[in-house]
CSV table of C-alpha atoms in Angstrom, one decimal:
chain,number,residue,atom,x,y,z
A,44,UNK,CA,-18.9,21.6,11.9
A,45,UNK,CA,-20.9,21.9,8.8
A,46,UNK,CA,-23.2,19.0,7.1
A,47,UNK,CA,-21.1,19.5,4.1
A,48,UNK,CA,-17.7,19.1,5.8
A,49,UNK,CA,-19.1,16.1,7.7
A,50,UNK,CA,-20.0,14.6,4.3
A,51,UNK,CA,-16.8,14.7,2.7
A,52,UNK,CA,-15.4,12.4,5.5
A,53,UNK,CA,-17.0,9.9,3.5
A,54,UNK,CA,-14.1,10.4,1.1
A,55,UNK,CA,-10.9,8.2,2.1
A,56,UNK,CA,-8.3,10.3,3.6
A,57,UNK,CA,-4.9,10.1,2.9
A,58,UNK,CA,-1.6,11.4,4.9
A,59,UNK,CA,0.4,13.2,2.3
A,60,UNK,CA,2.4,16.3,2.8
A,61,UNK,CA,3.2,18.7,0.0
A,62,UNK,CA,3.2,22.5,-0.1
A,63,UNK,CA,-0.1,24.4,-0.9
A,64,UNK,CA,-0.6,28.0,-1.7
A,65,UNK,CA,-3.7,29.6,-0.1
A,66,UNK,CA,-4.9,33.0,-1.4
A,67,UNK,CA,-7.7,34.7,0.8
A,68,UNK,CA,-10.3,35.7,-1.4
A,69,UNK,CA,-11.2,39.0,0.0
A,70,UNK,CA,-8.0,40.7,0.5
A,71,UNK,CA,-5.5,38.7,-2.3
A,72,UNK,CA,-3.3,38.0,0.7
A,73,UNK,CA,-1.2,34.7,0.0
A,74,UNK,CA,0.1,32.3,2.4
A,75,UNK,CA,2.2,29.0,2.2
A,76,UNK,CA,1.2,25.8,4.0
A,77,UNK,CA,1.9,22.0,4.2
A,78,UNK,CA,-0.7,19.5,3.9
A,79,UNK,CA,-1.3,17.0,6.7
A,80,UNK,CA,-3.9,15.0,5.2
A,81,UNK,CA,-6.0,15.0,1.7
A,82,UNK,CA,-9.3,13.5,0.5
A,83,UNK,CA,-11.4,14.3,-2.8
A,84,UNK,CA,-13.4,16.8,-0.5
A,85,UNK,CA,-10.9,18.6,1.3
A,86,UNK,CA,-7.7,18.9,3.2
A,87,UNK,CA,-5.9,19.8,6.6
A,88,UNK,CA,-3.1,22.4,6.4
A,89,UNK,CA,-0.6,23.6,8.9
A,90,UNK,CA,0.8,27.0,8.8
A,91,UNK,CA,2.0,29.9,10.7
A,92,UNK,CA,-0.4,32.6,10.2
A,93,UNK,CA,-4.1,32.7,11.6
A,94,UNK,CA,-7.1,32.5,9.3
A,95,UNK,CA,-10.5,32.9,10.6
A,96,UNK,CA,-13.2,30.4,10.2
A,97,UNK,CA,-15.5,30.8,7.2
A,98,UNK,CA,-13.0,32.5,5.3
A,99,UNK,CA,-13.1,31.5,1.3
A,100,UNK,CA,-9.7,30.7,-0.3
A,101,UNK,CA,-8.2,30.0,-3.4
A,102,UNK,CA,-5.6,26.9,-3.3
A,103,UNK,CA,-3.0,25.7,-5.6
A,104,UNK,CA,-0.9,22.5,-4.9
A,105,UNK,CA,0.8,19.5,-6.5
A,106,UNK,CA,-0.1,16.1,-5.1
A,107,UNK,CA,2.7,14.3,-7.3
A,108,UNK,CA,3.9,14.3,-10.9
A,109,UNK,CA,1.2,14.8,-13.2
A,110,UNK,CA,-1.4,15.9,-10.6
A,111,UNK,CA,-1.5,19.7,-10.0
A,112,UNK,CA,-4.4,21.9,-9.2
A,113,UNK,CA,-4.8,25.5,-9.5
A,114,UNK,CA,-7.5,27.9,-8.3
A,115,UNK,CA,-9.3,25.5,-6.6
A,116,UNK,CA,-12.0,27.4,-4.1
A,117,UNK,CA,-12.0,26.1,-0.3
A,118,UNK,CA,-13.5,27.1,2.9
A,119,UNK,CA,-11.9,27.3,6.4
A,120,UNK,CA,-14.5,25.0,8.3
A,121,UNK,CA,-12.2,24.0,11.4
A,122,UNK,CA,-9.0,25.3,13.1
A,123,UNK,CA,-6.7,24.6,16.0
A,124,UNK,CA,-3.3,25.5,17.3
A,125,UNK,CA,-0.4,23.7,18.4
A,126,UNK,CA,3.0,24.8,19.2
A,127,UNK,CA,2.4,28.4,17.9
A,128,UNK,CA,1.0,27.0,14.5
A,129,UNK,CA,-2.3,26.5,13.1
A,130,UNK,CA,-4.1,23.7,11.6
A,131,UNK,CA,-7.0,24.1,9.2
A,132,UNK,CA,-9.6,21.9,7.8
A,133,UNK,CA,-10.5,23.3,4.4
A,134,UNK,CA,-13.6,21.9,2.3
A,135,UNK,CA,-13.2,22.1,-1.5
A,136,UNK,CA,-16.0,24.1,-3.1
A,137,UNK,CA,-15.4,23.4,-7.0
A,138,UNK,CA,-12.9,20.5,-7.0
A,139,UNK,CA,-13.7,19.1,-10.5
A,140,UNK,CA,-15.2,15.6,-11.0
A,141,UNK,CA,-11.9,14.3,-12.7
A,142,UNK,CA,-9.9,15.8,-9.7
A,143,UNK,CA,-12.1,14.0,-7.2
A,144,UNK,CA,-11.6,10.9,-9.0
A,145,UNK,CA,-7.7,11.2,-9.3
A,146,UNK,CA,-7.7,11.9,-5.7
A,147,UNK,CA,-9.7,8.8,-4.6
A,148,UNK,CA,-7.8,6.7,-7.2
A,149,UNK,CA,-4.6,7.8,-5.1
A,150,UNK,CA,-6.3,7.3,-2.1
A,151,UNK,CA,-7.5,3.6,-3.3
A,152,UNK,CA,-4.0,2.7,-4.5
A,153,UNK,CA,-2.5,3.5,-1.1
A,154,UNK,CA,-5.4,1.6,0.8
A,155,UNK,CA,-4.9,-1.4,-1.1
A,156,UNK,CA,-0.8,-1.5,-0.8
A,157,UNK,CA,-1.4,-1.2,3.0
A,158,UNK,CA,-3.6,-4.0,2.9
A,159,UNK,CA,-0.8,-6.1,2.3
A,160,UNK,CA,0.6,-7.3,5.8
A,161,UNK,CA,3.9,-6.7,4.6
A,162,UNK,CA,3.3,-3.2,4.2
A,163,UNK,CA,1.3,-2.1,6.9
A,164,UNK,CA,4.1,-0.1,8.7
A,165,UNK,CA,5.0,2.1,5.7
A,166,UNK,CA,3.4,5.4,5.6
A,167,UNK,CA,0.9,6.8,3.0
A,168,UNK,CA,3.6,8.5,1.2
A,169,UNK,CA,5.8,5.3,1.2
A,170,UNK,CA,2.9,3.3,-0.1
A,171,UNK,CA,2.3,5.9,-3.0
A,172,UNK,CA,6.1,5.6,-3.8
A,173,UNK,CA,6.2,1.9,-3.5
A,174,UNK,CA,3.1,1.6,-6.1
A,175,UNK,CA,4.9,3.5,-8.5
A,176,UNK,CA,8.0,1.0,-8.1
A,177,UNK,CA,5.9,-2.1,-8.8
A,178,UNK,CA,2.9,-3.3,-11.0
A,179,UNK,CA,-0.5,-4.6,-10.6
A,180,UNK,CA,-1.5,-7.6,-12.4
A,181,UNK,CA,-5.0,-9.3,-13.0
A,182,UNK,CA,-5.3,-13.1,-13.1
A,183,UNK,CA,-8.2,-15.0,-14.3
A,184,UNK,CA,-9.1,-18.2,-12.0
A,185,UNK,CA,-6.9,-21.0,-13.2
A,186,UNK,CA,-4.1,-18.8,-15.0
A,187,UNK,CA,-0.5,-19.9,-14.5
A,188,UNK,CA,1.6,-17.1,-12.5
A,189,UNK,CA,4.9,-19.3,-12.9
A,190,UNK,CA,5.9,-22.9,-13.0
A,191,UNK,CA,8.3,-25.0,-10.9
A,192,UNK,CA,11.6,-24.7,-12.4
A,193,UNK,CA,11.2,-21.1,-14.1
A,194,UNK,CA,13.6,-18.6,-13.3
A,195,UNK,CA,12.7,-16.5,-10.1
A,196,UNK,CA,12.7,-12.8,-10.9
A,197,UNK,CA,9.5,-11.1,-9.1
A,198,UNK,CA,7.9,-11.2,-5.8
A,199,UNK,CA,4.0,-11.1,-5.8
A,200,UNK,CA,1.6,-9.9,-3.0
A,201,UNK,CA,-2.2,-10.6,-3.1
A,202,UNK,CA,-4.4,-7.4,-3.1
A,203,UNK,CA,-7.6,-9.7,-3.5
A,204,UNK,CA,-8.6,-13.2,-4.4
A,205,UNK,CA,-6.3,-16.5,-3.7
A,206,UNK,CA,-3.3,-17.9,-5.2
A,207,UNK,CA,-2.4,-21.7,-5.0
A,208,UNK,CA,1.0,-22.9,-4.5
A,209,UNK,CA,1.5,-26.6,-5.5
A,210,UNK,CA,3.8,-29.2,-6.6
A,211,UNK,CA,3.5,-32.1,-8.9
A,212,UNK,CA,3.4,-35.2,-7.0
A,213,UNK,CA,4.3,-37.7,-9.4
A,214,UNK,CA,6.5,-38.3,-12.2
A,215,UNK,CA,3.8,-37.7,-15.0
A,216,UNK,CA,2.8,-34.4,-13.5
A,217,UNK,CA,-0.9,-35.8,-13.4
A,218,UNK,CA,-1.4,-35.3,-9.4
A,219,UNK,CA,-0.9,-31.8,-7.7
A,220,UNK,CA,-0.1,-31.7,-4.3
A,221,UNK,CA,-1.5,-28.1,-2.8
A,222,UNK,CA,1.1,-26.7,-0.6
A,223,UNK,CA,-0.7,-23.6,0.6
A,224,UNK,CA,-3.5,-20.8,-0.4
A,225,UNK,CA,-2.1,-17.5,-0.4
A,226,UNK,CA,-4.9,-14.8,0.7
A,227,UNK,CA,-5.5,-11.3,0.6
A,228,UNK,CA,-2.9,-9.4,2.3
A,229,UNK,CA,-0.4,-12.3,2.0
A,230,UNK,CA,2.7,-12.8,-0.3
A,231,UNK,CA,4.9,-15.4,-1.8
A,232,UNK,CA,8.0,-15.7,-4.1
A,233,UNK,CA,9.9,-13.3,-2.2
A,234,UNK,CA,13.3,-15.3,-2.3
A,235,UNK,CA,13.6,-14.0,-6.1
A,236,UNK,CA,14.4,-10.6,-4.8
A,237,UNK,CA,17.6,-12.1,-3.0
A,238,UNK,CA,18.9,-14.8,-5.3
A,239,UNK,CA,18.6,-15.9,-8.9
A,240,UNK,CA,17.4,-19.5,-8.6
A,241,UNK,CA,14.7,-21.3,-9.9
A,242,UNK,CA,11.0,-21.4,-8.5
A,243,UNK,CA,10.5,-24.5,-6.2
A,244,UNK,CA,6.8,-24.7,-6.4
A,245,UNK,CA,3.9,-23.6,-9.1
A,246,UNK,CA,1.8,-20.8,-8.4
A,247,UNK,CA,-1.7,-20.3,-10.1
A,248,UNK,CA,-4.6,-18.3,-9.6
A,249,UNK,CA,-7.2,-20.3,-7.5
A,250,UNK,CA,-9.6,-17.5,-8.0
A,251,UNK,CA,-9.4,-14.4,-10.1
A,252,UNK,CA,-7.0,-12.2,-8.3
A,253,UNK,CA,-5.3,-8.7,-8.4
A,254,UNK,CA,-1.6,-9.1,-7.5
A,255,UNK,CA,1.0,-6.6,-6.7
A,256,UNK,CA,4.4,-7.7,-8.0
A,257,UNK,CA,8.3,-6.1,-7.7
A,258,UNK,CA,10.8,-7.5,-10.0
A,259,UNK,CA,14.3,-8.2,-8.5
A,260,UNK,CA,15.4,-5.2,-10.7
A,261,UNK,CA,12.7,-3.0,-9.4
A,262,UNK,CA,13.6,-3.8,-5.8
A,263,UNK,CA,17.2,-3.0,-6.3
A,264,UNK,CA,16.4,0.4,-7.6
A,265,UNK,CA,14.1,0.9,-4.7
A,266,UNK,CA,17.3,0.4,-2.5
A,267,UNK,CA,19.2,3.0,-4.6
A,268,UNK,CA,16.3,5.7,-4.6
A,269,UNK,CA,14.6,5.2,-1.2
A,270,UNK,CA,16.7,3.0,1.1
A,271,UNK,CA,14.5,4.0,4.2
A,272,UNK,CA,11.7,2.4,2.5
A,273,UNK,CA,13.7,-0.5,1.2
A,274,UNK,CA,14.9,-1.2,4.8
A,275,UNK,CA,11.2,-1.4,6.1
A,276,UNK,CA,10.4,-4.1,3.5
A,277,UNK,CA,13.5,-6.0,4.2
A,278,UNK,CA,12.3,-6.0,7.9
A,279,UNK,CA,9.0,-7.2,6.9
A,280,UNK,CA,10.3,-10.0,5.1
A,281,UNK,CA,12.8,-11.1,7.7
A,282,UNK,CA,9.7,-10.9,10.4
A,283,UNK,CA,7.4,-12.9,8.2
A,284,UNK,CA,10.2,-15.5,7.4
A,285,UNK,CA,11.1,-15.9,11.1
A,286,UNK,CA,7.4,-16.5,11.9
A,287,UNK,CA,7.4,-19.2,9.2
A,288,UNK,CA,10.7,-20.8,10.7
A,289,UNK,CA,9.3,-20.9,14.2
A,290,UNK,CA,6.2,-22.5,12.7
A,291,UNK,CA,8.3,-25.2,10.8
A,292,UNK,CA,10.2,-25.9,13.9
A,293,UNK,CA,7.2,-26.4,16.1
A,294,UNK,CA,5.6,-28.6,13.5
A,295,UNK,CA,9.3,-30.6,13.4
A,296,UNK,CA,9.2,-30.9,17.4
A,297,UNK,CA,5.5,-32.0,17.3
A,298,UNK,CA,6.4,-34.9,14.8
A,299,UNK,CA,9.3,-35.9,16.6
A,300,UNK,CA,7.2,-36.4,20.0
A,301,UNK,CA,4.7,-37.9,18.0
A,302,UNK,CA,6.8,-40.5,16.5
A,303,UNK,CA,8.6,-41.2,20.0
A,304,UNK,CA,5.3,-41.7,21.5
A,305,UNK,CA,4.4,-44.2,19.0
A,306,UNK,CA,7.8,-45.8,19.5
A,307,UNK,CA,7.0,-46.2,23.3
A,308,UNK,CA,3.7,-48.0,22.6
A,309,UNK,CA,5.5,-50.6,20.6
C-alpha cells in the first residue's frame, strides 16, 4: 500500500453505492463498476473485470443530484476478489479542492446524523437521504425553541450542545422547574410527529447548540417516498419510548416501596 493511499485514510469514508465509469488511460477501454465506499481521497469499486495494480484510470461518477465528477484521474492501489468479482481501491490523483470539500461535507453530514442515537441503525445512504428531508438549526444559548402550550409541529435531535426542558412551577411564571437536559445524540418533541397536540413543556438552548429537525409534514412525506427508512425511524422511536416507560415504571415501584416502608415505620 502506498504512503499516499494510507494518507487518504485520514478522510472520513462513507458507504455509498452509485455507478462509476472507469477508463484505462493506456488503452481507452471502459468499464462500469459500483462504488462500495467513498472519501475525498479515493473510493472502493466492485466490478467484473480484472485491472492490474498501478493502472491509471479516468473516472466519471455522480454522487447525488448536483454533485457529479468527470475526468478524475485515479490509480489502482489495491485489489481483491470475491465471488468471481474484483474489488479495487482507487486513489484520486487530481480531485479538485472544491470536489474534496463537497465530499467531506457529505461525509460530515452522514457522521453527524448517525451520532443521533435514534438514527444509529440506518445506513450511510439513508442518513444522507434523511438529511435532505430535515433541516439543521443553530440556537444561541438561552434561545427559545418552543414554549409550553404552543402547537407541536416538529421533532428535534441534538447534534451538539444541550437543550433544557422545563415547566413553570408557579402561576406567575417566575420559577422554572427543569425536567431534563437533552444532550448530544438525544432527541425530544417526537410526539409532534404523531398527533397535533400542544407542547407540554418549554424547550430552550441550555448552551449554544445545533439541532436537526423534522416537521410532521416532512415525516409524512418520508413515509411516502422512503417507507423502509421511515419504518426504521419509527422502530427507533418505539424502542426509546419503551425504555422511558420502563424507567418511569421502575421509579413508580421504588416510590411505592419507599412509601410503604415509611408507613410501616409509623
